[in-house]
Short mmCIF file of C-alpha atoms in Angstrom, two decimals:
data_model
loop_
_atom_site.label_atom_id
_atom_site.label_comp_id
_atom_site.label_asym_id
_atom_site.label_seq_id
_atom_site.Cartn_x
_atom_site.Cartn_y
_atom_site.Cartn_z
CA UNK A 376 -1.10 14.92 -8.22
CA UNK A 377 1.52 14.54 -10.99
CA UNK A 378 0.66 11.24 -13.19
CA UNK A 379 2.89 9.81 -16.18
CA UNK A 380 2.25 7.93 -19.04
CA UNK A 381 3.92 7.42 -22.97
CA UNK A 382 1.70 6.14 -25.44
CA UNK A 383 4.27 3.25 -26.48
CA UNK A 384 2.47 1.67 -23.37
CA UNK A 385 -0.01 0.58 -26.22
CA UNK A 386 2.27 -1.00 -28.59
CA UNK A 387 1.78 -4.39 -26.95
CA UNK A 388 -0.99 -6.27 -27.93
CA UNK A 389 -0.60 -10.13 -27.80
CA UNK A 390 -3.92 -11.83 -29.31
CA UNK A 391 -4.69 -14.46 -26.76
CA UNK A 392 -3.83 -16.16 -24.01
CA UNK A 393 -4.42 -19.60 -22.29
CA UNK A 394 -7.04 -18.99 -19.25
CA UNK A 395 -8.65 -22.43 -17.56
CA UNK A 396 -7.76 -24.60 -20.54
CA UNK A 397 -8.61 -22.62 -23.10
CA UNK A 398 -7.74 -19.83 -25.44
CA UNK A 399 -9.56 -16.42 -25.11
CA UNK A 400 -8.82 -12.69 -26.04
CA UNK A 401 -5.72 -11.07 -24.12
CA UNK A 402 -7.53 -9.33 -21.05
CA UNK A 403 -4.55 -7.22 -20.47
CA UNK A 404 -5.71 -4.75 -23.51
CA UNK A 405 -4.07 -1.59 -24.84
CA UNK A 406 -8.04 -0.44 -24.04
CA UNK A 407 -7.11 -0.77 -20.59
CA UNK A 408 -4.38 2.16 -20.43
CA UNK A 409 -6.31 4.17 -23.15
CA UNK A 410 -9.33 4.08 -20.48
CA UNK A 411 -7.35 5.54 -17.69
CA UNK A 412 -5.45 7.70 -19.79
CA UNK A 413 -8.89 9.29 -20.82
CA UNK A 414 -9.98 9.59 -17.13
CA UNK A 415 -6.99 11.55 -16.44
CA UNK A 416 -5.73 14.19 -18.30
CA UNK A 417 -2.59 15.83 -18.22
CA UNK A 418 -0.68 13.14 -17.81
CA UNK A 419 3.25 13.70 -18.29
CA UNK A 420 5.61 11.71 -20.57
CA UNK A 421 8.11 10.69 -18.52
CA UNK A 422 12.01 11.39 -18.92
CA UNK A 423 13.81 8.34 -20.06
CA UNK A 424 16.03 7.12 -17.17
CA UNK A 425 17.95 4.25 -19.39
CA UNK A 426 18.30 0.39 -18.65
CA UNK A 427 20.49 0.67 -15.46
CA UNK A 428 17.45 0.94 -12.89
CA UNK A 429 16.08 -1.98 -14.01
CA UNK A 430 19.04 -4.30 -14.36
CA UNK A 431 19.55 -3.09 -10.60
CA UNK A 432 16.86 -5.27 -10.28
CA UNK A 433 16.26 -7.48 -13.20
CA UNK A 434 18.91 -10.40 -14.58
CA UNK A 435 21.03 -8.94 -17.36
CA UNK A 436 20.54 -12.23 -19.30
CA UNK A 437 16.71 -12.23 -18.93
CA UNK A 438 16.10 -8.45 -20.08
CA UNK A 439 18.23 -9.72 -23.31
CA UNK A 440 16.17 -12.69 -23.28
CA UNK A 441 12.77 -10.28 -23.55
CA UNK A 442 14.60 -7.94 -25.73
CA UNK A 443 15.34 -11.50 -28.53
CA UNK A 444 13.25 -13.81 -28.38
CA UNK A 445 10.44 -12.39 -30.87
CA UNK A 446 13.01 -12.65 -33.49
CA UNK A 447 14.16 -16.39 -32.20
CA UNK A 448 10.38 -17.05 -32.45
CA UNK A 449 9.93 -15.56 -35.97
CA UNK A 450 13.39 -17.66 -37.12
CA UNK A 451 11.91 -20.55 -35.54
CA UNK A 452 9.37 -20.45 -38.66
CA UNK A 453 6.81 -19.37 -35.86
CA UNK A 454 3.43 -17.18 -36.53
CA UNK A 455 1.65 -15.34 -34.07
CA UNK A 456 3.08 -14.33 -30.26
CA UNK A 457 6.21 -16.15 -28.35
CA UNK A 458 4.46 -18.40 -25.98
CA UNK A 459 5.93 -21.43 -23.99
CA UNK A 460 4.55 -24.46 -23.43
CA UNK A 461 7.06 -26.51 -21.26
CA UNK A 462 8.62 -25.37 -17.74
CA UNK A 463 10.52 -27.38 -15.23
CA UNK A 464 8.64 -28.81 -12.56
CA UNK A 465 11.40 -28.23 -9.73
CA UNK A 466 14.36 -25.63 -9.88
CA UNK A 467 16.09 -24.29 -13.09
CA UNK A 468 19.33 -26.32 -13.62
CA UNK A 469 22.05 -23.48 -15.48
CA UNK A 470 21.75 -24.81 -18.71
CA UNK A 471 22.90 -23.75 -21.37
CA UNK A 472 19.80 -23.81 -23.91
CA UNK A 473 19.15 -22.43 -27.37
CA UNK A 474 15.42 -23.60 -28.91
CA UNK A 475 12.86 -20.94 -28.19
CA UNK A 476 10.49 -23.04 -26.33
CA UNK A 477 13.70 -23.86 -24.01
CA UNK A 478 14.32 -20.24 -23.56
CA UNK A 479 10.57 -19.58 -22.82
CA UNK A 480 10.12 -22.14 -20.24
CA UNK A 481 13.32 -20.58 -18.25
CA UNK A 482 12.26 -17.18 -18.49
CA UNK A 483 8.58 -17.66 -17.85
CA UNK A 484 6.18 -19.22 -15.31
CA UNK A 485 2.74 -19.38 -17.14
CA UNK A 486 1.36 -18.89 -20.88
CA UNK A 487 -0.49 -16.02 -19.97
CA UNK A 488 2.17 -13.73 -20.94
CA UNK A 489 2.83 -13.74 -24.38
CA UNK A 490 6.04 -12.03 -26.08
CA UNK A 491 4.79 -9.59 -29.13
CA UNK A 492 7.71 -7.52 -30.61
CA UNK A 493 7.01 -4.47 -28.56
CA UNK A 494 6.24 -6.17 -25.56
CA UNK A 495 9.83 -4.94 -24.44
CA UNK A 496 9.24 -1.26 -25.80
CA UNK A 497 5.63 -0.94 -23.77
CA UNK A 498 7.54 -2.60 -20.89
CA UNK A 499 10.38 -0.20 -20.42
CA UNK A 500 8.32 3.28 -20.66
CA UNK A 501 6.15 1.43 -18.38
CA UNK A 502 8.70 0.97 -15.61
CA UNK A 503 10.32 4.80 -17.06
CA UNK A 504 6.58 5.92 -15.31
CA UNK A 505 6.73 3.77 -12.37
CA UNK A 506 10.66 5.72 -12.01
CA UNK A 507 9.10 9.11 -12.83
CA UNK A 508 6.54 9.01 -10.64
CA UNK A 509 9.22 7.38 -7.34
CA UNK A 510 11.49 10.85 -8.40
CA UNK A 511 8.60 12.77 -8.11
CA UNK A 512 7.91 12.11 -4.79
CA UNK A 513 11.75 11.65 -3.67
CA UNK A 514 11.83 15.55 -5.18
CA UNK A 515 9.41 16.39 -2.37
CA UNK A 516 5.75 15.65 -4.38
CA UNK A 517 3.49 14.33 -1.53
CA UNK A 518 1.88 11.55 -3.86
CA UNK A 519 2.53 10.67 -7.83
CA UNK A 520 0.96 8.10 -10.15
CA UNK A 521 2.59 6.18 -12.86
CA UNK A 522 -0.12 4.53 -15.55
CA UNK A 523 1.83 1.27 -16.16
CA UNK A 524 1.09 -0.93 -18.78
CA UNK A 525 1.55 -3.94 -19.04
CA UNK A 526 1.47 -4.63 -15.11
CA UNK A 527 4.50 -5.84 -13.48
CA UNK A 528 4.01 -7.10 -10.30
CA UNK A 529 4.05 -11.23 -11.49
CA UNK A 530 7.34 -10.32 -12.88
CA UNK A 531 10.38 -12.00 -10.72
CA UNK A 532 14.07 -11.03 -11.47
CA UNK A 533 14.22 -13.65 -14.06
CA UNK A 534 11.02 -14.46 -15.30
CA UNK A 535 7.82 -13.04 -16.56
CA UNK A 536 4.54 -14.06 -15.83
CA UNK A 537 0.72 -12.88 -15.62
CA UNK A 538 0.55 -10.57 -17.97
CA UNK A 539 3.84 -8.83 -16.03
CA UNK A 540 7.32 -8.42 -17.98
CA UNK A 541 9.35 -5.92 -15.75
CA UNK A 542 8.36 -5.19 -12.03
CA UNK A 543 7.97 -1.71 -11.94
CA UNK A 544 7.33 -1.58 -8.29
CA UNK A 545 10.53 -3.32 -7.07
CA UNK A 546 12.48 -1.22 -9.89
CA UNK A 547 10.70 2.19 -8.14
CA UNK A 548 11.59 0.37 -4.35
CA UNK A 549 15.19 -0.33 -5.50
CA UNK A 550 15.82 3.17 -6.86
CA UNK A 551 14.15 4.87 -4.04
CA UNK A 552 17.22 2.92 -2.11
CA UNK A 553 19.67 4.13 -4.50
CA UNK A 554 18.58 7.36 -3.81
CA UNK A 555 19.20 6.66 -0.59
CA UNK A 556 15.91 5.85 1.40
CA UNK A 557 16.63 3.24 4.12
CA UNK A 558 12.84 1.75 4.42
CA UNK A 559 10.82 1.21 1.87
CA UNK A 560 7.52 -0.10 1.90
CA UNK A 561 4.84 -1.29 -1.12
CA UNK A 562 1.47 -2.23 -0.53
CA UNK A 563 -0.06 -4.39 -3.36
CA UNK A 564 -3.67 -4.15 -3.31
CA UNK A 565 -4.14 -5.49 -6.67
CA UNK A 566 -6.89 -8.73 -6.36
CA UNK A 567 -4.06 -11.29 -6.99
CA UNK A 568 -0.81 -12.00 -5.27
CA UNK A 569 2.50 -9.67 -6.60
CA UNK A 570 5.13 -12.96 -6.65
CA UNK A 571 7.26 -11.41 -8.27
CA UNK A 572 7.45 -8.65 -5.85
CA UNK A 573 7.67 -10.68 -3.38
CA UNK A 574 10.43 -13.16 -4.84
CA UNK A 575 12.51 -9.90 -5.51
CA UNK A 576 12.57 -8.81 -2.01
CA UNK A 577 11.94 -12.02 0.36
CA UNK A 578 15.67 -12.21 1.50
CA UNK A 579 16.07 -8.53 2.17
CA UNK A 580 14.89 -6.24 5.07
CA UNK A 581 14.95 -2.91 4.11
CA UNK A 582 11.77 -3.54 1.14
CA UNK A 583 8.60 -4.49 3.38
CA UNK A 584 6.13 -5.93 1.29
CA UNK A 585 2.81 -6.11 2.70
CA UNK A 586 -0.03 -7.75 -0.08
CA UNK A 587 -4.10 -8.30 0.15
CA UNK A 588 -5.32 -10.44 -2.41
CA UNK A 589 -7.27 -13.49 -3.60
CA UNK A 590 -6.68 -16.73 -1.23
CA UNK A 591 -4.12 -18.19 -3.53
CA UNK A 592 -5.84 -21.71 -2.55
CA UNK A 593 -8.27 -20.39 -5.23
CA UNK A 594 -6.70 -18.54 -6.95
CA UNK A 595 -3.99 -17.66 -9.38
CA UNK A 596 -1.24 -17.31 -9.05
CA UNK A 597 -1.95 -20.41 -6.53
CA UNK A 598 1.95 -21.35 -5.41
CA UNK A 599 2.82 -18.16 -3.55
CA UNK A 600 0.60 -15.59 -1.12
CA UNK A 601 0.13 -17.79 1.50
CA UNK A 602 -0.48 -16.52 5.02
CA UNK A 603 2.65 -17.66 6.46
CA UNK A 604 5.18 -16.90 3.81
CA UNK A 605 6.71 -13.74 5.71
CA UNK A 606 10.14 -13.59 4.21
CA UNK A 607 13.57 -15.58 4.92
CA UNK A 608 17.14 -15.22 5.84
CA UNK A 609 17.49 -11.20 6.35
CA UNK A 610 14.31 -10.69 5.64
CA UNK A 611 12.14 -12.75 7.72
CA UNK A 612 9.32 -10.91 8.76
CA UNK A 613 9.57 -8.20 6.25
CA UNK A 614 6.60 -10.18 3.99
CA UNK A 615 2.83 -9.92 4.99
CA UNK A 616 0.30 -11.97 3.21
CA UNK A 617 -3.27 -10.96 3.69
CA UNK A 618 -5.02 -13.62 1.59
CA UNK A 619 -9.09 -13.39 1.85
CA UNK A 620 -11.84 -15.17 -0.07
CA UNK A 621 -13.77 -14.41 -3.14
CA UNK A 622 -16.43 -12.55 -2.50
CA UNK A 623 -14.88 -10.18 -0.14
CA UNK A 624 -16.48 -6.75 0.07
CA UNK A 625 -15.33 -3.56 1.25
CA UNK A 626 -15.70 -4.33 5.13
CA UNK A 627 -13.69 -6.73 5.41
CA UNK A 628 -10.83 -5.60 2.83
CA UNK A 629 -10.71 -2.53 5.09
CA UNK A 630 -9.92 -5.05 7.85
CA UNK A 631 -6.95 -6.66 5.75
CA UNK A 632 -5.84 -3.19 4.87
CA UNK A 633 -5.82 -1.86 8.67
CA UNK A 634 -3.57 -5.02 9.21
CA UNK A 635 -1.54 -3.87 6.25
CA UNK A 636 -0.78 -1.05 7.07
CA UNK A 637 -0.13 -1.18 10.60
CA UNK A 638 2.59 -3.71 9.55
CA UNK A 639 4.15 -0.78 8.11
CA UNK A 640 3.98 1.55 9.92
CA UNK A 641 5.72 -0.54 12.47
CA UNK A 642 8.53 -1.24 9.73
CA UNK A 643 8.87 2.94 9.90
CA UNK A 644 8.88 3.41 5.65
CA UNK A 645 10.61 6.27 4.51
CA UNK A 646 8.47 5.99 1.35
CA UNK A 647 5.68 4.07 0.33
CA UNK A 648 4.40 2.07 -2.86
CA UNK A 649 1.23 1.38 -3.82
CA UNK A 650 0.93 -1.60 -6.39
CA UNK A 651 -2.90 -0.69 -7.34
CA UNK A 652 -4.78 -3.48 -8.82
CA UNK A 653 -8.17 -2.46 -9.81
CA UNK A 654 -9.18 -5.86 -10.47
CA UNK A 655 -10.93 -5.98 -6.92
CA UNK A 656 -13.98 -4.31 -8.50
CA UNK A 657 -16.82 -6.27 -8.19
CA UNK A 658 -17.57 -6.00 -11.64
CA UNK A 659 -14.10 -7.31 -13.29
CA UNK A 660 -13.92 -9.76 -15.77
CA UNK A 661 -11.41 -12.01 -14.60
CA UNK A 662 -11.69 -11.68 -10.68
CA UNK A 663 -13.83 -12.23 -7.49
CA UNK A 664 -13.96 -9.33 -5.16
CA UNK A 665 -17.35 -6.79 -4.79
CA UNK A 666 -15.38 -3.77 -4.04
CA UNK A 667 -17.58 -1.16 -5.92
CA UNK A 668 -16.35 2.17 -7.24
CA UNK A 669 -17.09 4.40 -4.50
CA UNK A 670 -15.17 2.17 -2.16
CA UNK A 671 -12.18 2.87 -3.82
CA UNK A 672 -12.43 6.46 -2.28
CA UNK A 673 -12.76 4.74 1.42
CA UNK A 674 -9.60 2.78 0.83
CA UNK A 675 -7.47 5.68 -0.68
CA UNK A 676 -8.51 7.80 2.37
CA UNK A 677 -7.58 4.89 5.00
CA UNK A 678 -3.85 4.98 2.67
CA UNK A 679 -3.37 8.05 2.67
CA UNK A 680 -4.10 9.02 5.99
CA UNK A 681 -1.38 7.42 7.60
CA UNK A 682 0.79 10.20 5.64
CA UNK A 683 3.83 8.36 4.33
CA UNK A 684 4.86 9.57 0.66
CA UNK A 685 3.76 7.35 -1.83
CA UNK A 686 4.63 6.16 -5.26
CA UNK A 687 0.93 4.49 -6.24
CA UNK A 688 1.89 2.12 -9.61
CA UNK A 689 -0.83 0.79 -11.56
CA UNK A 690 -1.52 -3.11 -11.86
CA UNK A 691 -4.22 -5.11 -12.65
CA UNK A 692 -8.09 -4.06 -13.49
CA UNK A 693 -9.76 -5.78 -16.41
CA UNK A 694 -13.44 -4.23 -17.15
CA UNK A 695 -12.12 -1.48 -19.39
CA UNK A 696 -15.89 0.07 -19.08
CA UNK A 697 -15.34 0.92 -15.31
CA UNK A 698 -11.26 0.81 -14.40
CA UNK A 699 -11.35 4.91 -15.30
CA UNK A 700 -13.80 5.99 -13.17
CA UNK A 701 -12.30 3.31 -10.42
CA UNK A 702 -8.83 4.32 -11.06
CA UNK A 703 -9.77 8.74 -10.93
CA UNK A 704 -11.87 7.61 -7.48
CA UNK A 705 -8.65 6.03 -5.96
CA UNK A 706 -6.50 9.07 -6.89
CA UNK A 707 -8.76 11.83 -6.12
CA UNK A 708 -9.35 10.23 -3.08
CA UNK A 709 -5.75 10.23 -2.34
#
């Protein structure tokens, strides 16, 4: 299996973050990548594919916003990482705003997510892998992986959030379209809801998005997941929420995953997207699954036996001491 990685993944590296009301170390580490870079070697740079697959996605005027606002902060006599502090309740009026905090507050949905001055570097070759990887497959590869750090499945068109600054997944969907594949499908198995995935897509038919994760009556990122959010307009029943409690082990995620993925295959995918989250392990820091390390070999097998191609992204997974081994189980599995 071809994998891809750059090592300007790293380059990001906020300080802290707000988590339950308090300041704490940034869980989304540079460790993290390094880890699963070690577990696999041979990973492949990745060919650099420009901006226009990602503004087929993203909001011109929010990839400018990600691209400027560390020097807004810095001129704003600021120390330390961009971080907002204010967001509007109900809708975004088109305002016309300038102070930083302003800016932050449109273009953001939590204070997880921190802006560092190469946040927007280690973004792009993150979603350049998530691209390599879709072109591998589309150039006949059965399966490909693309080590992408930061995360991006939080990320909307227009805003970042949970750790997530670009969605790599619906930016690997979307040019798996342009490349002319009718159906697309991703499956997020990552332990919390993808809303920014979902956001992306929930109007359109051709992107099914099928996710298992962390009831998001518990759980972050608490306002979307929900069982019966299943898409609108065109795409009305192109969504499937699996939500399931803390605590859930592996025989009754490979319940939620049968359900999954017979959703799918019902939508007929040409391709298929994985959006693996390794932050089900039972051991993670920040999460409340028991899926153990072996299982991860089980629920690459039940994948990859339905036989679809498949683009599998990486997400979430916070216990750098175990999301190698968990990560190398999942693909060798595959």
């Amino acid at each position: 299996m071809r994998g891809f990685f750059d090592r300007r993944q790293v380059l990001h590296a906020p300080e802290r973050e707000l988590h339950n009301g308090g300041y704490m170390a940034y869980a989304e580490s540079p460790a993290r990548a390094e880890a699963v870079a070690a577990a696999l070697p041979g990973l492949e740079v990745p060919e650099d594919r420009g901006e226009a697959p990602i503004l087929a996605v993203h909001d011109a005027a929010y990839i400018a916003f990600l691209k400027r606002v560390p020097q807004l902060w810095a001129d704003a006599g600021r120390s330390g990482d961009a971080t907002g502090y204010v967001w509007p309740v109900v809708g975004r009026r088109p305002l016309n705003l300038s102070r930083v905090d302003a800016l932050i507050g449109q273009y953001s949905f939590d204070a997880s997510t921190p802006i560092t001055p190469d946040s927007w570097t280690s973004a792009y070759w993150a979603s350049q892998c998530a691209l390599a990887a879709t072109h591998a497959v589309l150039a006949g590869e059965r399966t490909a992986f693309a080590l992408c750090r930061p995360p991006g499945h939080h990320a909307g068109a227009d805003y970042c959030g949970g750790y997530c600054y670009l969605n790599h997944a619906a930016i690997a969907a979307q040019a798996a379209r342009d490349a002319g594949k009718a159906r697309v499908a991703i499956l997020d198995i990552d332990y919390h809801h993808g809303n920014g995935t979902q956001d992306i897509f929930l109007d359109r038919d051709d992107v099914f998005y099928a996710s298992i994760h962390a009831d998001p009556a518990t759980d972050y990122p608490f306002f979307w997941g929900h069982a019966d959010e299943r898409g609108e307009g065109a795409g009305a029943g192109a969504t499937r929420n699996l939500p399931l409690p803390r605590g859930t082990d592996l025989a009754p995620y490979r319940e939620a995953l049968a359900c999954a993925l017979d959703a799918i295959a019902a939508f007929g995918p040409e391709l298929l997207i994985v959006s693996l989250g390794v932050d089900t392990y039972a051991g993670d820091r920040i999460s409340f699954f028991g899926i153990e390390t072996d299982d991860y070999a089980v629920l690459a097998r039940d994948i990859a036996a339905r036989g679809w191609p498949s683009a599998i992204l990486m997400e979430g997974g916070y216990t750098v001491e175990a999301i190698g081994a968990n990560v190398r189980t999942f693909l060798d599995a595959f």
